[in-house]
CSV table of C-alpha atoms and ligand atoms in Angstrom, one decimal:
chain,number,residue,atom,x,y,z
A,1,UNK,CA,-11.8,2.3,39.1
A,2,UNK,CA,-13.7,-0.8,40.1
A,3,UNK,CA,-11.8,-4.0,39.7
A,4,UNK,CA,-13.8,-5.8,37.2
A,5,UNK,CA,-13.7,-9.4,36.0
A,6,UNK,CA,-14.8,-11.4,33.1
A,7,UNK,CA,-14.9,-14.9,32.0
A,8,UNK,CA,-14.7,-16.4,28.6
A,9,UNK,CA,-18.0,-18.4,28.1
A,10,UNK,CA,-17.7,-19.5,24.5
A,11,UNK,CA,-15.2,-19.7,21.7
A,12,UNK,CA,-15.8,-20.1,17.9
A,13,UNK,CA,-12.6,-19.7,15.9
A,14,UNK,CA,-11.2,-16.2,16.7
A,15,UNK,CA,-14.4,-15.0,18.2
A,16,UNK,CA,-15.1,-15.5,21.9
A,17,UNK,CA,-17.8,-14.3,24.2
A,18,UNK,CA,-17.0,-12.9,27.5
A,19,UNK,CA,-19.4,-12.5,30.4
A,20,UNK,CA,-18.5,-9.3,32.3
A,21,UNK,CA,-19.2,-8.2,35.7
A,22,UNK,CA,-18.3,-4.6,36.5
A,23,UNK,CA,-16.7,-2.3,33.8
A,24,UNK,CA,-17.7,-2.8,30.2
A,25,UNK,CA,-14.9,-1.7,27.9
A,26,UNK,CA,-16.0,0.1,24.8
A,27,UNK,CA,-15.8,-1.6,21.4
A,28,UNK,CA,-12.1,-1.6,20.2
A,29,UNK,CA,-10.8,-1.6,23.7
A,30,UNK,CA,-8.8,-4.5,25.0
A,31,UNK,CA,-9.3,-7.2,27.5
A,32,UNK,CA,-6.3,-9.2,28.7
A,33,UNK,CA,-6.0,-12.7,30.1
A,34,UNK,CA,-5.8,-12.5,33.9
A,35,UNK,CA,-2.9,-14.9,34.0
A,36,UNK,CA,-1.1,-13.7,30.8
A,37,UNK,CA,-1.4,-10.0,30.1
A,38,UNK,CA,0.4,-10.4,26.8
A,39,UNK,CA,-2.7,-12.1,25.3
A,40,UNK,CA,-5.2,-9.5,24.1
A,41,UNK,CA,-8.8,-9.8,23.2
A,42,UNK,CA,-10.4,-6.8,21.3
A,43,UNK,CA,-14.0,-6.0,22.1
A,44,UNK,CA,-16.1,-6.0,18.9
A,45,UNK,CA,-19.7,-5.7,20.1
A,46,UNK,CA,-22.2,-6.4,22.8
A,47,UNK,CA,-24.8,-9.0,21.8
A,48,UNK,CA,-26.3,-8.5,25.3
A,49,UNK,CA,-25.5,-5.8,27.9
A,50,UNK,CA,-23.0,-7.9,29.9
A,51,UNK,CA,-21.7,-10.2,27.1
A,52,UNK,CA,-18.9,-8.8,25.0
A,53,UNK,CA,-18.1,-10.4,21.7
A,54,UNK,CA,-14.4,-10.3,21.4
A,55,UNK,CA,-11.7,-11.1,18.9
A,56,UNK,CA,-8.7,-13.3,19.9
A,57,UNK,CA,-6.3,-11.1,17.9
A,58,UNK,CA,-3.3,-13.5,17.6
A,59,UNK,CA,-5.4,-16.7,17.7
A,60,UNK,CA,-3.7,-17.7,20.9
A,61,UNK,CA,-4.5,-21.2,22.2
A,62,UNK,CA,-4.4,-19.8,25.8
A,63,UNK,CA,-7.7,-18.3,25.1
A,64,UNK,CA,-9.9,-21.0,26.5
A,65,UNK,CA,-13.4,-21.4,27.8
A,66,UNK,CA,-13.5,-20.5,31.4
A,67,UNK,CA,-10.4,-18.4,31.3
A,68,UNK,CA,-10.5,-15.2,33.4
A,69,UNK,CA,-10.0,-11.8,31.6
A,70,UNK,CA,-9.8,-8.2,32.7
A,71,UNK,CA,-10.0,-4.9,31.0
A,72,UNK,CA,-6.7,-3.3,29.8
A,73,UNK,CA,-8.3,0.2,29.8
A,74,UNK,CA,-7.2,1.2,26.3
A,75,UNK,CA,-7.0,0.1,22.7
A,76,UNK,CA,-4.1,-1.2,20.8
A,77,UNK,CA,-1.5,1.5,20.7
A,78,UNK,CA,1.9,2.3,19.2
A,79,UNK,CA,4.9,3.7,21.1
A,80,UNK,CA,5.5,7.3,20.1
A,81,UNK,CA,9.2,7.2,19.3
A,82,UNK,CA,11.5,7.5,16.3
A,83,UNK,CA,13.0,4.1,17.5
A,84,UNK,CA,10.6,2.4,15.2
A,85,UNK,CA,12.9,3.4,12.3
A,86,UNK,CA,15.1,0.6,11.0
A,87,UNK,CA,12.7,-1.9,12.6
A,88,UNK,CA,10.2,-4.6,11.6
A,89,UNK,CA,7.0,-4.8,13.7
A,90,UNK,CA,3.8,-6.6,13.7
A,91,UNK,CA,0.2,-5.2,14.0
A,92,UNK,CA,0.7,-5.1,17.8
A,93,UNK,CA,3.8,-3.0,17.3
A,94,UNK,CA,5.9,-5.9,18.6
A,95,UNK,CA,9.3,-6.5,17.0
A,96,UNK,CA,9.5,-9.3,14.5
A,97,UNK,CA,13.2,-8.7,13.6
A,98,UNK,CA,14.7,-10.3,16.7
A,99,UNK,CA,15.5,-6.9,18.2
A,100,UNK,CA,14.5,-5.5,21.6
A,101,UNK,CA,11.0,-4.3,22.3
A,102,UNK,CA,10.3,-0.7,21.5
A,103,UNK,CA,9.0,1.4,24.4
A,104,UNK,CA,8.2,5.0,24.8
A,105,UNK,CA,6.9,7.6,27.3
A,106,UNK,CA,3.7,8.0,25.4
A,107,UNK,CA,1.5,5.7,23.3
A,108,UNK,CA,-1.0,6.5,20.5
A,109,UNK,CA,-4.1,4.4,19.8
A,110,UNK,CA,-4.1,2.7,16.4
A,111,UNK,CA,-7.6,4.1,16.0
A,112,UNK,CA,-7.5,7.8,15.1
A,113,UNK,CA,-9.8,10.1,13.3
A,114,UNK,CA,-8.3,11.5,10.0
A,115,UNK,CA,-6.6,14.9,10.4
A,116,UNK,CA,-9.1,17.7,9.5
A,117,UNK,CA,-6.7,19.3,7.0
A,118,UNK,CA,-6.4,17.3,3.9
A,119,UNK,CA,-4.0,18.8,1.3
A,120,UNK,CA,-6.0,22.0,1.3
A,121,UNK,CA,-4.2,25.0,0.0
A,122,UNK,CA,-0.8,23.2,-0.3
A,123,UNK,CA,1.1,23.8,-3.4
A,124,UNK,CA,1.5,20.4,-5.3
A,125,UNK,CA,5.0,19.2,-4.9
A,126,UNK,CA,6.4,16.5,-7.2
A,127,UNK,CA,8.5,13.6,-5.7
A,128,UNK,CA,10.9,12.1,-8.1
A,129,UNK,CA,11.1,8.3,-8.0
A,130,UNK,CA,13.8,7.7,-10.7
A,131,UNK,CA,11.6,5.2,-12.5
A,132,UNK,CA,10.8,6.6,-15.9
A,133,UNK,CA,7.3,5.2,-16.4
A,134,UNK,CA,6.2,6.3,-12.9
A,135,UNK,CA,7.6,9.8,-13.0
A,136,UNK,CA,6.2,10.3,-16.5
A,137,UNK,CA,2.7,8.7,-16.4
A,138,UNK,CA,1.8,8.8,-12.7
A,139,UNK,CA,4.1,11.3,-11.0
A,140,UNK,CA,4.2,11.1,-7.2
A,141,UNK,CA,2.7,14.2,-5.7
A,142,UNK,CA,3.3,14.8,-2.0
A,143,UNK,CA,0.3,13.9,0.1
A,144,UNK,CA,-1.5,12.0,-2.6
A,145,UNK,CA,-2.4,8.4,-3.3
A,146,UNK,CA,-1.1,6.2,-6.0
A,147,UNK,CA,-2.2,2.7,-6.8
A,148,UNK,CA,-0.3,-0.1,-8.5
A,149,UNK,CA,-2.9,-2.4,-9.9
A,150,UNK,CA,-2.4,-5.8,-11.5
A,151,UNK,CA,-3.2,-9.5,-11.4
A,152,UNK,CA,-1.0,-12.2,-9.9
A,153,UNK,CA,2.7,-12.1,-10.7
A,154,UNK,CA,2.8,-9.0,-13.0
A,155,UNK,CA,5.4,-7.1,-10.9
A,156,UNK,CA,3.5,-5.1,-8.2
A,157,UNK,CA,5.8,-6.2,-5.4
A,158,UNK,CA,9.0,-5.7,-7.3
A,159,UNK,CA,7.9,-2.2,-8.4
A,160,UNK,CA,6.9,-1.3,-4.8
A,161,UNK,CA,10.3,-2.5,-3.5
A,162,UNK,CA,12.2,-0.5,-6.2
A,163,UNK,CA,10.2,2.6,-5.2
A,164,UNK,CA,11.1,2.2,-1.6
A,165,UNK,CA,14.7,1.6,-2.5
A,166,UNK,CA,14.8,4.9,-4.5
A,167,UNK,CA,12.8,7.0,-2.2
A,168,UNK,CA,14.7,6.0,0.9
A,169,UNK,CA,17.9,7.3,-0.6
A,170,UNK,CA,16.5,10.8,-0.2
A,171,UNK,CA,17.7,12.5,3.0
A,172,UNK,CA,14.4,14.1,3.8
A,173,UNK,CA,12.0,11.3,3.3
A,174,UNK,CA,11.0,8.2,5.2
A,175,UNK,CA,9.6,5.1,3.6
A,176,UNK,CA,7.3,2.7,5.4
A,177,UNK,CA,6.5,-0.8,4.1
A,178,UNK,CA,3.2,-2.2,5.2
A,179,UNK,CA,2.9,-5.9,4.4
A,180,UNK,CA,-0.8,-7.0,4.4
A,181,UNK,CA,-1.6,-10.6,3.6
A,182,UNK,CA,1.3,-11.3,1.3
A,183,UNK,CA,4.3,-13.6,1.4
A,184,UNK,CA,6.5,-13.5,4.5
A,185,UNK,CA,9.5,-14.1,2.4
A,186,UNK,CA,9.1,-10.8,0.5
A,187,UNK,CA,9.3,-8.8,3.7
A,188,UNK,CA,12.6,-10.6,4.6
A,189,UNK,CA,14.0,-9.9,1.2
A,190,UNK,CA,13.1,-6.3,1.4
A,191,UNK,CA,14.6,-6.0,4.9
A,192,UNK,CA,17.9,-7.6,3.6
A,193,UNK,CA,18.1,-5.4,0.5
A,194,UNK,CA,17.6,-2.3,2.6
A,195,UNK,CA,20.2,-3.4,5.1
A,196,UNK,CA,22.8,-4.3,2.4
A,197,UNK,CA,22.3,-0.9,0.9
A,198,UNK,CA,22.5,1.0,4.2
A,199,UNK,CA,19.1,2.5,4.0
A,200,UNK,CA,17.3,0.5,6.7
A,201,UNK,CA,17.4,3.4,9.1
A,202,UNK,CA,15.3,5.5,6.6
A,203,UNK,CA,12.5,2.9,6.7
A,204,UNK,CA,10.1,1.1,8.9
A,205,UNK,CA,8.4,-2.2,8.2
A,206,UNK,CA,5.0,-3.1,9.6
A,207,UNK,CA,3.8,-6.6,8.7
A,208,UNK,CA,0.6,-8.6,8.9
A,209,UNK,CA,1.4,-11.2,6.3
A,210,UNK,CA,-0.6,-14.2,5.1
A,211,UNK,CA,0.2,-16.5,8.0
A,212,UNK,CA,-1.4,-14.1,10.5
A,213,UNK,CA,-5.0,-14.2,11.6
A,214,UNK,CA,-7.5,-12.0,9.7
A,215,UNK,CA,-7.6,-9.8,12.8
A,216,UNK,CA,-3.9,-9.0,12.6
A,217,UNK,CA,-4.1,-8.5,8.9
A,218,UNK,CA,-7.0,-6.2,9.2
A,219,UNK,CA,-5.3,-4.2,12.0
A,220,UNK,CA,-1.9,-3.8,10.5
A,221,UNK,CA,-2.9,-0.9,8.2
A,222,UNK,CA,-4.2,1.1,11.2
A,223,UNK,CA,-1.1,0.4,13.2
A,224,UNK,CA,1.0,1.6,10.3
A,225,UNK,CA,-1.2,4.7,9.9
A,226,UNK,CA,-0.6,5.6,13.5
A,227,UNK,CA,3.1,5.3,13.2
A,228,UNK,CA,3.0,7.3,10.0
A,229,UNK,CA,1.0,10.0,11.7
A,230,UNK,CA,3.5,10.1,14.6
A,231,UNK,CA,6.4,10.5,12.2
A,232,UNK,CA,4.5,13.2,10.3
A,233,UNK,CA,3.3,15.2,13.2
A,234,UNK,CA,5.9,14.8,15.9
A,235,UNK,CA,9.0,14.1,13.9
A,236,UNK,CA,7.8,16.5,11.1
A,237,UNK,CA,8.7,14.2,8.3
A,238,UNK,CA,7.5,13.5,4.8
A,239,UNK,CA,6.5,9.9,5.0
A,240,UNK,CA,5.8,7.6,2.1
A,241,UNK,CA,3.7,4.6,3.0
A,242,UNK,CA,3.8,1.6,0.7
A,243,UNK,CA,1.1,-0.9,1.2
A,244,UNK,CA,1.4,-4.4,-0.4
A,245,UNK,CA,-1.5,-5.3,-0.6
A,246,UNK,CA,-4.5,-3.1,0.0
A,247,UNK,CA,-6.8,-5.7,-1.5
A,248,UNK,CA,-5.7,-8.1,1.3
A,249,UNK,CA,-6.9,-5.5,3.8
A,250,UNK,CA,-10.4,-5.6,2.4
A,251,UNK,CA,-10.2,-9.4,2.3
A,252,UNK,CA,-9.0,-9.6,5.9
A,253,UNK,CA,-11.8,-7.2,7.1
A,254,UNK,CA,-14.2,-9.4,5.1
A,255,UNK,CA,-13.0,-12.6,6.8
A,256,UNK,CA,-13.3,-10.9,10.2
A,257,UNK,CA,-16.8,-9.6,9.4
A,258,UNK,CA,-17.9,-13.1,8.4
A,259,UNK,CA,-16.5,-14.6,11.6
A,260,UNK,CA,-18.3,-12.0,13.8
A,261,UNK,CA,-21.5,-12.9,11.9
A,262,UNK,CA,-22.1,-9.9,9.7
A,263,UNK,CA,-24.1,-10.5,6.5
A,264,UNK,CA,-22.1,-10.1,3.2
A,265,UNK,CA,-23.2,-7.7,0.5
A,266,UNK,CA,-22.2,-7.0,-3.1
A,267,UNK,CA,-19.9,-9.6,-4.7
A,268,UNK,CA,-19.6,-11.4,-1.3
A,269,UNK,CA,-17.8,-8.4,0.3
A,270,UNK,CA,-18.8,-7.0,3.6
A,271,UNK,CA,-21.5,-4.3,3.7
A,272,UNK,CA,-19.0,-2.0,5.4
A,273,UNK,CA,-16.5,-2.3,2.5
A,274,UNK,CA,-16.6,1.5,1.7
A,275,UNK,CA,-16.3,2.6,5.3
A,276,UNK,CA,-13.6,0.0,6.2
A,277,UNK,CA,-11.5,1.4,3.3
A,278,UNK,CA,-12.3,5.1,3.9
A,279,UNK,CA,-11.4,4.8,7.6
A,280,UNK,CA,-7.8,3.8,6.6
A,281,UNK,CA,-7.4,5.9,3.5
A,282,UNK,CA,-8.4,9.2,5.0
A,283,UNK,CA,-5.7,8.9,7.6
A,284,UNK,CA,-3.0,8.6,5.0
A,285,UNK,CA,-3.0,12.3,4.2
A,286,UNK,CA,-1.1,15.5,5.0
A,287,UNK,CA,-1.2,17.8,8.0
A,288,UNK,CA,0.3,21.2,8.6
A,289,UNK,CA,3.4,19.4,10.1
A,290,UNK,CA,4.3,17.0,7.3
A,291,UNK,CA,2.9,14.8,4.6
A,292,UNK,CA,1.9,11.2,4.1
A,293,UNK,CA,2.0,10.0,0.5
A,294,UNK,CA,0.5,6.6,0.0
A,295,UNK,CA,1.4,4.0,-2.6
A,296,UNK,CA,-0.9,1.0,-2.6
A,297,UNK,CA,-0.5,-2.3,-4.5
A,298,UNK,CA,-3.9,-3.6,-5.6
A,299,UNK,CA,-4.3,-7.3,-6.4
A,300,UNK,CA,-6.9,-8.0,-9.0
A,301,UNK,CA,-8.7,-11.3,-8.3
A,302,UNK,CA,-8.9,-13.4,-11.5
A,303,UNK,CA,-7.5,-10.4,-13.5
A,304,UNK,CA,-11.0,-8.9,-13.2
A,305,UNK,CA,-10.8,-5.1,-13.1
A,306,UNK,CA,-14.5,-4.9,-12.4
A,307,UNK,CA,-14.3,-6.6,-9.0
A,308,UNK,CA,-16.3,-4.4,-6.6
A,309,UNK,CA,-13.5,-4.2,-4.1
A,310,UNK,CA,-11.0,-3.2,-6.7
A,311,UNK,CA,-13.3,-0.6,-8.1
A,312,UNK,CA,-13.9,0.8,-4.6
A,313,UNK,CA,-10.2,1.0,-3.9
A,314,UNK,CA,-9.3,2.6,-7.2
A,315,UNK,CA,-12.0,5.3,-6.7
A,316,UNK,CA,-10.2,6.5,-3.6
A,317,UNK,CA,-6.9,7.0,-5.3
A,318,UNK,CA,-5.5,9.9,-7.3
A,319,UNK,CA,-3.8,7.8,-9.9
A,320,UNK,CA,-3.2,4.2,-10.8
A,321,UNK,CA,-0.4,2.5,-12.5
A,322,UNK,CA,-1.9,-0.5,-14.4
A,323,UNK,CA,0.5,-3.4,-14.8
A,324,UNK,CA,-0.6,-5.8,-17.5
A,325,UNK,CA,-0.1,-9.5,-18.0
A,326,UNK,CA,0.2,-9.0,-21.8
A,327,UNK,CA,3.0,-6.5,-21.4
A,328,UNK,CA,4.8,-8.6,-18.8
A,329,UNK,CA,4.6,-11.6,-21.2
A,330,UNK,CA,6.2,-9.6,-23.9
A,331,UNK,CA,9.2,-9.2,-21.6
A,332,UNK,CA,8.8,-5.5,-20.9
A,333,UNK,CA,9.7,-4.4,-17.3
A,334,UNK,CA,8.1,-2.7,-15.6
A,335,UNK,CA,5.0,-4.1,-17.3
A,336,UNK,CA,3.2,-0.7,-17.4
A,337,UNK,CA,0.1,-0.6,-19.6
A,338,UNK,CA,0.6,2.9,-21.0
A,339,UNK,CA,-3.0,3.2,-22.3
A,340,UNK,CA,-4.8,2.2,-19.1
A,341,UNK,CA,-2.5,3.9,-16.7
A,342,UNK,CA,-4.2,7.2,-15.7
A,343,UNK,CA,-3.4,10.0,-13.3
A,344,UNK,CA,-5.6,12.9,-12.3
A,345,UNK,CA,-2.4,14.5,-11.3
A,346,UNK,CA,-1.0,14.9,-14.8
A,347,UNK,CA,-2.4,18.4,-15.4
A,348,UNK,CA,-0.6,21.5,-16.6
A,349,UNK,CA,-1.0,23.1,-13.1
A,350,UNK,CA,0.8,20.2,-11.4
A,351,UNK,CA,3.4,18.9,-13.8
A,352,UNK,CA,3.7,21.9,-16.1
A,353,UNK,CA,2.7,22.4,-19.8
A,354,UNK,CA,5.7,20.6,-21.2
A,355,UNK,CA,5.2,17.4,-19.3
A,356,UNK,CA,1.5,17.4,-19.7
A,357,UNK,CA,1.7,17.8,-23.5
A,358,UNK,CA,4.2,15.0,-23.7
A,359,UNK,CA,2.0,12.6,-21.8
A,360,UNK,CA,-1.0,13.4,-24.1
A,361,UNK,CA,1.1,12.8,-27.2
A,362,UNK,CA,2.6,9.6,-25.9
A,363,UNK,CA,-0.8,8.2,-24.9
A,364,UNK,CA,-2.3,9.1,-28.3
A,365,UNK,CA,0.5,7.2,-30.0
A,366,UNK,CA,0.1,4.2,-27.7
A,367,UNK,CA,-3.6,4.1,-28.3
A,368,UNK,CA,-3.0,4.2,-32.0
A,369,UNK,CA,-0.4,1.4,-31.6
A,370,UNK,CA,-2.9,-0.9,-30.0
A,371,UNK,CA,-5.3,-0.6,-32.9
A,372,UNK,CA,-2.5,-0.7,-35.5
A,373,UNK,CA,-1.1,-3.9,-33.9
A,374,UNK,CA,-4.4,-5.6,-34.6
A,375,UNK,CA,-4.5,-4.4,-38.2
A,376,UNK,CA,-0.9,-5.5,-38.8
A,377,UNK,CA,-1.7,-8.9,-37.4
A,378,UNK,CA,-4.5,-9.3,-40.0
A,379,UNK,CA,-3.2,-7.6,-43.1
A,380,UNK,CA,0.4,-6.8,-42.6
A,381,UNK,CA,2.4,-3.6,-42.2
A,382,UNK,CA,2.4,-2.8,-46.0
A,383,UNK,CA,-1.2,-1.5,-45.8
A,384,UNK,CA,-0.3,1.2,-43.4
A,385,UNK,CA,0.0,4.9,-44.4
A,386,UNK,CA,3.3,6.6,-44.0
A,387,UNK,CA,2.1,8.5,-40.9
A,388,UNK,CA,0.8,5.2,-39.4
A,389,UNK,CA,4.1,3.6,-40.0
A,390,UNK,CA,5.9,6.5,-38.3
A,391,UNK,CA,3.6,6.3,-35.3
A,392,UNK,CA,4.0,2.5,-35.1
A,393,UNK,CA,7.8,2.8,-35.1
A,394,UNK,CA,7.6,5.6,-32.5
A,395,UNK,CA,5.4,3.5,-30.3
A,396,UNK,CA,8.0,0.7,-30.4
A,397,UNK,CA,10.7,3.2,-29.4
A,398,UNK,CA,8.6,4.5,-26.6
A,399,UNK,CA,8.0,0.9,-25.2
A,400,UNK,CA,11.8,0.3,-25.4
A,401,UNK,CA,12.5,3.7,-23.7
A,402,UNK,CA,10.3,3.0,-20.7
A,403,UNK,CA,11.9,-0.4,-20.1
A,404,UNK,CA,14.2,0.0,-17.1
A,405,UNK,CA,16.5,-2.2,-15.0
A,406,UNK,CA,15.8,-2.2,-11.3
A,407,UNK,CA,18.2,-2.1,-8.4
A,408,UNK,CA,16.2,-4.6,-6.4
A,409,UNK,CA,16.4,-7.2,-9.2
A,410,UNK,CA,20.1,-6.9,-9.8
A,411,UNK,CA,20.6,-10.4,-8.2
A,412,UNK,CA,17.8,-11.8,-10.3
A,413,UNK,CA,18.6,-10.4,-13.7
A,414,UNK,CA,22.4,-9.7,-13.4
A,415,UNK,CA,21.7,-6.2,-14.8
A,416,UNK,CA,22.7,-3.0,-13.0
A,417,UNK,CA,19.8,-0.9,-11.7
A,418,UNK,CA,19.2,2.5,-13.3
A,419,UNK,CA,17.9,5.8,-11.9
A,420,UNK,CA,16.7,8.6,-14.2
A,421,UNK,CA,15.9,12.1,-13.2
A,422,UNK,CA,12.6,13.5,-14.4
A,423,UNK,CA,14.4,15.9,-16.7
A,424,UNK,CA,16.2,12.9,-18.3
A,425,UNK,CA,12.9,11.1,-18.8
A,426,UNK,CA,11.2,14.1,-20.4
A,427,UNK,CA,14.1,14.8,-22.7
A,428,UNK,CA,14.2,11.1,-23.7
A,429,UNK,CA,10.6,11.2,-24.7
A,430,UNK,CA,11.1,14.5,-26.6
A,431,UNK,CA,13.9,12.9,-28.6
A,432,UNK,CA,11.6,10.1,-29.7
A,433,UNK,CA,8.8,12.5,-30.7
A,434,UNK,CA,10.9,14.9,-32.7
B,1,ATP,N1,11.0,-5.1,-12.9
B,1,ATP,C1,11.3,-6.5,-13.0
B,1,ATP,N2,12.5,-6.9,-13.5
B,1,ATP,C2,12.7,-8.2,-13.5
B,1,ATP,N3,11.9,-9.2,-13.2
B,1,ATP,C3,10.7,-8.8,-12.7
B,1,ATP,C4,10.3,-7.4,-12.6
B,1,ATP,N4,9.1,-7.3,-12.1
B,1,ATP,C5,8.6,-8.6,-11.9
B,1,ATP,N5,9.6,-9.5,-12.2
B,1,ATP,C6,9.5,-11.0,-12.2
B,1,ATP,O1,8.1,-11.3,-12.0
B,1,ATP,C7,7.9,-12.0,-10.7
B,1,ATP,C8,6.7,-11.6,-10.1
B,1,ATP,O2,6.7,-10.3,-9.7
B,1,ATP,P1,6.0,-9.7,-8.3
B,1,ATP,O3,6.3,-10.6,-7.2
B,1,ATP,O4,6.4,-8.3,-8.2
B,1,ATP,O5,4.5,-9.8,-8.8
B,1,ATP,P2,3.2,-9.4,-8.0
B,1,ATP,O6,2.4,-8.6,-9.0
B,1,ATP,O7,3.6,-8.8,-6.7
B,1,ATP,O8,2.5,-10.8,-7.8
B,1,ATP,P3,1.5,-11.3,-6.6
B,1,ATP,O9,0.1,-10.8,-7.0
B,1,ATP,O10,1.5,-12.8,-6.7
B,1,ATP,O11,2.0,-10.7,-5.3
B,1,ATP,C9,9.2,-11.7,-9.9
B,1,ATP,O12,9.5,-12.7,-9.0
B,1,ATP,C10,10.2,-11.5,-11.0
B,1,ATP,O13,10.8,-12.8,-11.3
B,2,MG,MG1,3.2,-9.3,-4.8
């Protein structure tokens, strides 16, 4: 291998241009500073044959004009070891929990093609979460993707944390928390909660939060996907990957595309929006060795469900839990909008006839409730027929029934958390509908 050298010739924000002589690393491969190998540049493109446009991943100030760089002969990679469990790492797979670095005999690039087998021929398997509204309206099915969609402050993060808490109790499952572009504090809180409850070892946290560069925020999902694939294929685990927030991934990729000089497309988003998302989403799937189930919080900018990025994300999921501001304001937690929450997985083949029929009945009543509420607001309850009154009362009981105290909010609300089996949930609904 010829010793090759490069020199940084210009810098604009996170983007720098490197004049190379000798080897030309392929896009996505790394260059390192000659006098500090801990500082990485990732090659993005070649504007001219010997000028590499690179991204200063961490925004390091050591990246200066004139600095010498050399190829690292590889891409960013994760250590292939179960030691990642119980740890909090950044997009470069470096610890951010104060613990020792994680090393391994082998490393896996963070850029992998999706596994060829995607849930084909596998019998759908339900995963219980203990949260009534989730197990009922959007049951988790092994290897599938669930979205938690809602505007600012409606409870996406709290619901995600509760799901991790409940799932991690299960002996056979691992939960990964992937923080993208959200508050740093929330990651700390989750880490503490998991530690206090003795389930940290069943989890793994990968963070690229809002203080990080767009490059680190855009990469963290891929780093997490490689770790999940390792745990699935080598450790043969069922892995649940919780992403908070997938919208921030799109946003980070968009910021990055803008700084590299790509033209924006629809709604100001990058033209590669679809492929950026697909590249990540398709990796979060099952293989013959184990499964990856993805749960993705989706922020809705300005409460606008028709945002092109939100639409694109939602289309790639099997079901979405819609959290609504109106429901949250009425004090109901979790603030699930029972009319707009839909799941393609609620079918007789997957959940069984009993569950399927109950969901259809409940959704019909809740739809009726929405229109009756408007009528009552105008002309009062006395104008309703007997049947309408019965349904109205049932709807109120249903709303009360799906209200649930969470374990992760015990310190906040002073109320003890509750776990319900799927059977308890179905029976509870049946009792209301009798
Ligand atoms: N299940 C719940 N029980 C009690 N309080 C809740 C619950 N869910 C949400 N809250 C309250 O609402 C606040 C906002 O919730 P959360 O941080 O989960 O919203 P979010 O949808 O993630 O918001 P953002 O888009 O800003 O990240 C919480 O700090 C908490 O006070
Ligand atoms: Mg949040």
